[in-house]
Amino acid sequence: PSAALRLAARRLGRQMMRAARATWPHPELDRLAQRFPKGAHQPVVLGLAARAAGLGADDAAYCSAYEGVSGPATAVVRLLSLDPFDATGVLARLAPELDLVVLDAVDAARRAVDEGVDALPARSAPLLEVGAEAHAAWPVRLFAS
């Protein structure tokens, strides 16, 4: 529901769209870009880019899951001066949990084809929404999202 996160998702989607169209030209990417000239949401672009690249559902889910943990890992290196190898080690140790997240996501997506969107998980992180809105009001922002 956060307007700041929606804006960031569109901005990140627009950037990813540029990269995807340059790397894997595909008519579906072109159609999505034309339909949403101000940017489609990044998760939608990621899914379509994965398809354009010839990836399956598992690969697309891994891309999304890795992006979800690698961004914060990069941030702690930049903001807190943590050792990059320590941050990478944390990411490596998260691999079993990411495997479970991917399995859950792909299973839910496949069930949603038959059962509808109610089969999709509805997890939330309200503090991320509140934090995003507060961050958007800062005069100097650290990150886009």
JSON list of C-alpha atoms in Angstrom, two decimals:
[
{"chain": "A", "resi": 1, "resn": "PRO", "atom": "CA", "xyz": [0.00, 0.00, 0.00]},
{"chain": "A", "resi": 2, "resn": "SER", "atom": "CA", "xyz": [2.97, 2.38, 0.37]},
{"chain": "A", "resi": 3, "resn": "ALA", "atom": "CA", "xyz": [3.01, 5.05, -2.33]},
{"chain": "A", "resi": 4, "resn": "ALA", "atom": "CA", "xyz": [6.78, 5.38, -1.89]},
{"chain": "A", "resi": 5, "resn": "LEU", "atom": "CA", "xyz": [7.31, 1.66, -2.50]},
{"chain": "A", "resi": 6, "resn": "ARG", "atom": "CA", "xyz": [4.99, 1.69, -5.53]},
{"chain": "A", "resi": 7, "resn": "LEU", "atom": "CA", "xyz": [6.95, 4.58, -7.01]},
{"chain": "A", "resi": 8, "resn": "ALA", "atom": "CA", "xyz": [10.24, 2.82, -6.32]},
{"chain": "A", "resi": 9, "resn": "ALA", "atom": "CA", "xyz": [8.91, -0.43, -7.84]},
{"chain": "A", "resi": 10, "resn": "ARG", "atom": "CA", "xyz": [7.99, 1.41, -11.04]},
{"chain": "A", "resi": 11, "resn": "ARG", "atom": "CA", "xyz": [11.34, 3.19, -11.18]},
{"chain": "A", "resi": 12, "resn": "LEU", "atom": "CA", "xyz": [13.22, -0.08, -10.67]},
{"chain": "A", "resi": 13, "resn": "GLY", "atom": "CA", "xyz": [10.93, -1.78, -13.19]},
{"chain": "A", "resi": 14, "resn": "ARG", "atom": "CA", "xyz": [11.68, 0.90, -15.77]},
{"chain": "A", "resi": 15, "resn": "GLN", "atom": "CA", "xyz": [15.43, 0.42, -15.24]},
{"chain": "A", "resi": 16, "resn": "MET", "atom": "CA", "xyz": [15.14, -3.37, -15.42]},
{"chain": "A", "resi": 17, "resn": "MET", "atom": "CA", "xyz": [13.00, -3.07, -18.55]},
{"chain": "A", "resi": 18, "resn": "ARG", "atom": "CA", "xyz": [15.74, -1.09, -20.31]},
{"chain": "A", "resi": 19, "resn": "ALA", "atom": "CA", "xyz": [18.31, -3.74, -19.41]},
{"chain": "A", "resi": 20, "resn": "ALA", "atom": "CA", "xyz": [16.03, -6.65, -20.32]},
{"chain": "A", "resi": 21, "resn": "ARG", "atom": "CA", "xyz": [15.05, -5.22, -23.70]},
{"chain": "A", "resi": 22, "resn": "ALA", "atom": "CA", "xyz": [18.70, -4.58, -24.56]},
{"chain": "A", "resi": 23, "resn": "THR", "atom": "CA", "xyz": [19.75, -8.05, -23.46]},
{"chain": "A", "resi": 24, "resn": "TRP", "atom": "CA", "xyz": [16.81, -10.25, -24.49]},
{"chain": "A", "resi": 25, "resn": "PRO", "atom": "CA", "xyz": [14.72, -8.44, -27.12]},
{"chain": "A", "resi": 26, "resn": "HIS", "atom": "CA", "xyz": [11.20, -9.83, -26.96]},
{"chain": "A", "resi": 27, "resn": "PRO", "atom": "CA", "xyz": [7.81, -8.60, -28.21]},
{"chain": "A", "resi": 28, "resn": "GLU", "atom": "CA", "xyz": [6.18, -9.12, -24.79]},
{"chain": "A", "resi": 29, "resn": "LEU", "atom": "CA", "xyz": [8.75, -6.81, -23.19]},
{"chain": "A", "resi": 30, "resn": "ASP", "atom": "CA", "xyz": [8.01, -4.24, -25.89]},
{"chain": "A", "resi": 31, "resn": "ARG", "atom": "CA", "xyz": [4.26, -4.51, -25.27]},
{"chain": "A", "resi": 32, "resn": "LEU", "atom": "CA", "xyz": [4.66, -4.12, -21.52]},
{"chain": "A", "resi": 33, "resn": "ALA", "atom": "CA", "xyz": [6.93, -1.10, -21.97]},
{"chain": "A", "resi": 34, "resn": "GLN", "atom": "CA", "xyz": [4.40, 0.51, -24.32]},
{"chain": "A", "resi": 35, "resn": "ARG", "atom": "CA", "xyz": [1.49, -0.19, -21.98]},
{"chain": "A", "resi": 36, "resn": "PHE", "atom": "CA", "xyz": [3.30, 1.29, -18.95]},
{"chain": "A", "resi": 37, "resn": "PRO", "atom": "CA", "xyz": [5.59, 4.06, -20.27]},
{"chain": "A", "resi": 38, "resn": "LYS", "atom": "CA", "xyz": [6.23, 5.36, -16.74]},
{"chain": "A", "resi": 39, "resn": "GLY", "atom": "CA", "xyz": [7.34, 1.89, -15.71]},
{"chain": "A", "resi": 40, "resn": "ALA", "atom": "CA", "xyz": [5.70, -1.40, -14.86]},
{"chain": "A", "resi": 41, "resn": "HIS", "atom": "CA", "xyz": [6.28, -2.74, -11.36]},
{"chain": "A", "resi": 42, "resn": "GLN", "atom": "CA", "xyz": [9.67, -4.39, -11.02]},
{"chain": "A", "resi": 43, "resn": "PRO", "atom": "CA", "xyz": [8.38, -7.87, -10.06]},
{"chain": "A", "resi": 44, "resn": "VAL", "atom": "CA", "xyz": [6.25, -7.96, -13.23]},
{"chain": "A", "resi": 45, "resn": "VAL", "atom": "CA", "xyz": [9.21, -6.91, -15.35]},
{"chain": "A", "resi": 46, "resn": "LEU", "atom": "CA", "xyz": [11.42, -9.48, -13.64]},
{"chain": "A", "resi": 47, "resn": "GLY", "atom": "CA", "xyz": [8.98, -12.28, -14.45]},
{"chain": "A", "resi": 48, "resn": "LEU", "atom": "CA", "xyz": [8.67, -11.24, -18.08]},
{"chain": "A", "resi": 49, "resn": "ALA", "atom": "CA", "xyz": [12.42, -10.72, -18.42]},
{"chain": "A", "resi": 50, "resn": "ALA", "atom": "CA", "xyz": [12.98, -14.22, -17.06]},
{"chain": "A", "resi": 51, "resn": "ARG", "atom": "CA", "xyz": [10.60, -15.61, -19.67]},
{"chain": "A", "resi": 52, "resn": "ALA", "atom": "CA", "xyz": [12.32, -13.59, -22.42]},
{"chain": "A", "resi": 53, "resn": "ALA", "atom": "CA", "xyz": [15.65, -15.02, -21.26]},
{"chain": "A", "resi": 54, "resn": "GLY", "atom": "CA", "xyz": [14.26, -18.55, -21.49]},
{"chain": "A", "resi": 55, "resn": "LEU", "atom": "CA", "xyz": [14.23, -19.17, -17.74]},
{"chain": "A", "resi": 56, "resn": "GLY", "atom": "CA", "xyz": [11.70, -21.36, -15.99]},
{"chain": "A", "resi": 57, "resn": "ALA", "atom": "CA", "xyz": [9.60, -20.58, -12.94]},
{"chain": "A", "resi": 58, "resn": "ASP", "atom": "CA", "xyz": [12.23, -21.88, -10.52]},
{"chain": "A", "resi": 59, "resn": "ASP", "atom": "CA", "xyz": [14.96, -19.73, -12.07]},
{"chain": "A", "resi": 60, "resn": "ALA", "atom": "CA", "xyz": [12.76, -16.63, -12.02]},
{"chain": "A", "resi": 61, "resn": "ALA", "atom": "CA", "xyz": [11.91, -17.27, -8.37]},
{"chain": "A", "resi": 62, "resn": "TYR", "atom": "CA", "xyz": [15.61, -17.66, -7.53]},
{"chain": "A", "resi": 63, "resn": "CYS", "atom": "CA", "xyz": [16.34, -14.33, -9.24]},
{"chain": "A", "resi": 64, "resn": "SER", "atom": "CA", "xyz": [13.65, -12.64, -7.19]},
{"chain": "A", "resi": 65, "resn": "ALA", "atom": "CA", "xyz": [14.67, -14.28, -3.91]},
{"chain": "A", "resi": 66, "resn": "TYR", "atom": "CA", "xyz": [18.34, -13.47, -4.42]},
{"chain": "A", "resi": 67, "resn": "GLU", "atom": "CA", "xyz": [17.52, -9.87, -5.25]},
{"chain": "A", "resi": 68, "resn": "GLY", "atom": "CA", "xyz": [15.54, -9.67, -2.02]},
{"chain": "A", "resi": 69, "resn": "VAL", "atom": "CA", "xyz": [18.54, -10.62, 0.11]},
{"chain": "A", "resi": 70, "resn": "SER", "atom": "CA", "xyz": [21.44, -9.24, -1.91]},
{"chain": "A", "resi": 71, "resn": "GLY", "atom": "CA", "xyz": [20.20, -5.63, -1.80]},
{"chain": "A", "resi": 72, "resn": "PRO", "atom": "CA", "xyz": [20.26, -5.44, 2.00]},
{"chain": "A", "resi": 73, "resn": "ALA", "atom": "CA", "xyz": [23.62, -7.25, 2.03]},
{"chain": "A", "resi": 74, "resn": "THR", "atom": "CA", "xyz": [25.05, -4.61, -0.28]},
{"chain": "A", "resi": 75, "resn": "ALA", "atom": "CA", "xyz": [23.53, -1.86, 1.87]},
{"chain": "A", "resi": 76, "resn": "VAL", "atom": "CA", "xyz": [25.18, -3.08, 5.07]},
{"chain": "A", "resi": 77, "resn": "VAL", "atom": "CA", "xyz": [28.53, -3.10, 3.34]},
{"chain": "A", "resi": 78, "resn": "ARG", "atom": "CA", "xyz": [28.06, 0.50, 2.19]},
{"chain": "A", "resi": 79, "resn": "LEU", "atom": "CA", "xyz": [26.33, 1.92, 5.25]},
{"chain": "A", "resi": 80, "resn": "LEU", "atom": "CA", "xyz": [27.99, 0.03, 8.08]},
{"chain": "A", "resi": 81, "resn": "SER", "atom": "CA", "xyz": [31.36, -0.72, 6.44]},
{"chain": "A", "resi": 82, "resn": "LEU", "atom": "CA", "xyz": [30.91, -4.44, 7.03]},
{"chain": "A", "resi": 83, "resn": "ASP", "atom": "CA", "xyz": [33.39, -6.70, 5.33]},
{"chain": "A", "resi": 84, "resn": "PRO", "atom": "CA", "xyz": [32.00, -7.66, 1.89]},
{"chain": "A", "resi": 85, "resn": "PHE", "atom": "CA", "xyz": [33.20, -11.23, 2.40]},
{"chain": "A", "resi": 86, "resn": "ASP", "atom": "CA", "xyz": [31.25, -11.47, 5.65]},
{"chain": "A", "resi": 87, "resn": "ALA", "atom": "CA", "xyz": [28.11, -10.22, 3.86]},
{"chain": "A", "resi": 88, "resn": "THR", "atom": "CA", "xyz": [28.70, -12.74, 1.07]},
{"chain": "A", "resi": 89, "resn": "GLY", "atom": "CA", "xyz": [29.12, -15.48, 3.67]},
{"chain": "A", "resi": 90, "resn": "VAL", "atom": "CA", "xyz": [25.74, -14.61, 5.16]},
{"chain": "A", "resi": 91, "resn": "LEU", "atom": "CA", "xyz": [24.18, -14.84, 1.70]},
{"chain": "A", "resi": 92, "resn": "ALA", "atom": "CA", "xyz": [25.78, -18.25, 1.15]},
{"chain": "A", "resi": 93, "resn": "ARG", "atom": "CA", "xyz": [24.45, -19.50, 4.49]},
{"chain": "A", "resi": 94, "resn": "LEU", "atom": "CA", "xyz": [20.97, -18.30, 3.54]},
{"chain": "A", "resi": 95, "resn": "ALA", "atom": "CA", "xyz": [20.93, -20.62, 0.50]},
{"chain": "A", "resi": 96, "resn": "PRO", "atom": "CA", "xyz": [18.91, -23.42, 2.18]},
{"chain": "A", "resi": 97, "resn": "GLU", "atom": "CA", "xyz": [16.25, -20.91, 3.28]},
{"chain": "A", "resi": 98, "resn": "LEU", "atom": "CA", "xyz": [16.16, -19.38, -0.19]},
{"chain": "A", "resi": 99, "resn": "ASP", "atom": "CA", "xyz": [15.60, -22.85, -1.62]},
{"chain": "A", "resi": 100, "resn": "LEU", "atom": "CA", "xyz": [12.53, -23.19, 0.62]},
{"chain": "A", "resi": 101, "resn": "VAL", "atom": "CA", "xyz": [11.25, -19.74, -0.36]},
{"chain": "A", "resi": 102, "resn": "VAL", "atom": "CA", "xyz": [11.61, -20.62, -4.04]},
{"chain": "A", "resi": 103, "resn": "LEU", "atom": "CA", "xyz": [9.82, -23.95, -3.65]},
{"chain": "A", "resi": 104, "resn": "ASP", "atom": "CA", "xyz": [6.99, -22.24, -1.76]},
{"chain": "A", "resi": 105, "resn": "ALA", "atom": "CA", "xyz": [6.69, -19.46, -4.33]},
{"chain": "A", "resi": 106, "resn": "VAL", "atom": "CA", "xyz": [6.66, -21.74, -7.36]},
{"chain": "A", "resi": 107, "resn": "ASP", "atom": "CA", "xyz": [4.18, -24.11, -5.70]},
{"chain": "A", "resi": 108, "resn": "ALA", "atom": "CA", "xyz": [1.87, -21.20, -4.81]},
{"chain": "A", "resi": 109, "resn": "ALA", "atom": "CA", "xyz": [2.07, -19.79, -8.33]},
{"chain": "A", "resi": 110, "resn": "ARG", "atom": "CA", "xyz": [1.20, -23.16, -9.85]},
{"chain": "A", "resi": 111, "resn": "ARG", "atom": "CA", "xyz": [-1.74, -23.58, -7.46]},
{"chain": "A", "resi": 112, "resn": "ALA", "atom": "CA", "xyz": [-2.93, -20.07, -8.30]},
{"chain": "A", "resi": 113, "resn": "VAL", "atom": "CA", "xyz": [-3.36, -21.10, -11.93]},
{"chain": "A", "resi": 114, "resn": "ASP", "atom": "CA", "xyz": [-6.10, -23.51, -10.85]},
{"chain": "A", "resi": 115, "resn": "GLU", "atom": "CA", "xyz": [-7.33, -21.96, -7.60]},
{"chain": "A", "resi": 116, "resn": "GLY", "atom": "CA", "xyz": [-6.97, -18.25, -8.32]},
{"chain": "A", "resi": 117, "resn": "VAL", "atom": "CA", "xyz": [-5.07, -15.56, -6.45]},
{"chain": "A", "resi": 118, "resn": "ASP", "atom": "CA", "xyz": [-6.33, -16.77, -3.07]},
{"chain": "A", "resi": 119, "resn": "ALA", "atom": "CA", "xyz": [-3.73, -19.56, -3.35]},
{"chain": "A", "resi": 120, "resn": "LEU", "atom": "CA", "xyz": [-0.94, -16.97, -3.24]},
{"chain": "A", "resi": 121, "resn": "PRO", "atom": "CA", "xyz": [0.68, -16.24, 0.11]},
{"chain": "A", "resi": 122, "resn": "ALA", "atom": "CA", "xyz": [-0.40, -12.94, 1.65]},
{"chain": "A", "resi": 123, "resn": "ARG", "atom": "CA", "xyz": [2.58, -12.22, 3.87]},
{"chain": "A", "resi": 124, "resn": "SER", "atom": "CA", "xyz": [3.21, -8.62, 4.80]},
{"chain": "A", "resi": 125, "resn": "ALA", "atom": "CA", "xyz": [5.82, -6.43, 6.41]},
{"chain": "A", "resi": 126, "resn": "PRO", "atom": "CA", "xyz": [4.01, -3.34, 7.65]},
{"chain": "A", "resi": 127, "resn": "LEU", "atom": "CA", "xyz": [7.13, -1.81, 9.19]},
{"chain": "A", "resi": 128, "resn": "LEU", "atom": "CA", "xyz": [8.77, -1.79, 5.75]},
{"chain": "A", "resi": 129, "resn": "GLU", "atom": "CA", "xyz": [5.79, 0.17, 4.45]},
{"chain": "A", "resi": 130, "resn": "VAL", "atom": "CA", "xyz": [5.98, 2.66, 7.33]},
{"chain": "A", "resi": 131, "resn": "GLY", "atom": "CA", "xyz": [9.75, 2.98, 6.97]},
{"chain": "A", "resi": 132, "resn": "ALA", "atom": "CA", "xyz": [9.48, 3.56, 3.22]},
{"chain": "A", "resi": 133, "resn": "GLU", "atom": "CA", "xyz": [7.05, 6.40, 3.72]},
{"chain": "A", "resi": 134, "resn": "ALA", "atom": "CA", "xyz": [9.28, 8.00, 6.37]},
{"chain": "A", "resi": 135, "resn": "HIS", "atom": "CA", "xyz": [12.37, 7.57, 4.16]},
{"chain": "A", "resi": 136, "resn": "ALA", "atom": "CA", "xyz": [10.59, 9.19, 1.21]},
{"chain": "A", "resi": 137, "resn": "ALA", "atom": "CA", "xyz": [10.13, 12.35, 3.29]},
{"chain": "A", "resi": 138, "resn": "TRP", "atom": "CA", "xyz": [13.82, 12.71, 4.13]},
{"chain": "A", "resi": 139, "resn": "PRO", "atom": "CA", "xyz": [15.55, 15.65, 2.44]},
{"chain": "A", "resi": 140, "resn": "VAL", "atom": "CA", "xyz": [18.51, 13.40, 1.57]},
{"chain": "A", "resi": 141, "resn": "ARG", "atom": "CA", "xyz": [17.65, 9.83, 0.65]},
{"chain": "A", "resi": 142, "resn": "LEU", "atom": "CA", "xyz": [20.05, 6.93, 0.92]},
{"chain": "A", "resi": 143, "resn": "PHE", "atom": "CA", "xyz": [18.36, 4.47, -1.46]},
{"chain": "A", "resi": 144, "resn": "ALA", "atom": "CA", "xyz": [15.59, 4.47, -4.04]},
{"chain": "A", "resi": 145, "resn": "SER", "atom": "CA", "xyz": [13.61, 1.82, -2.17]}
]
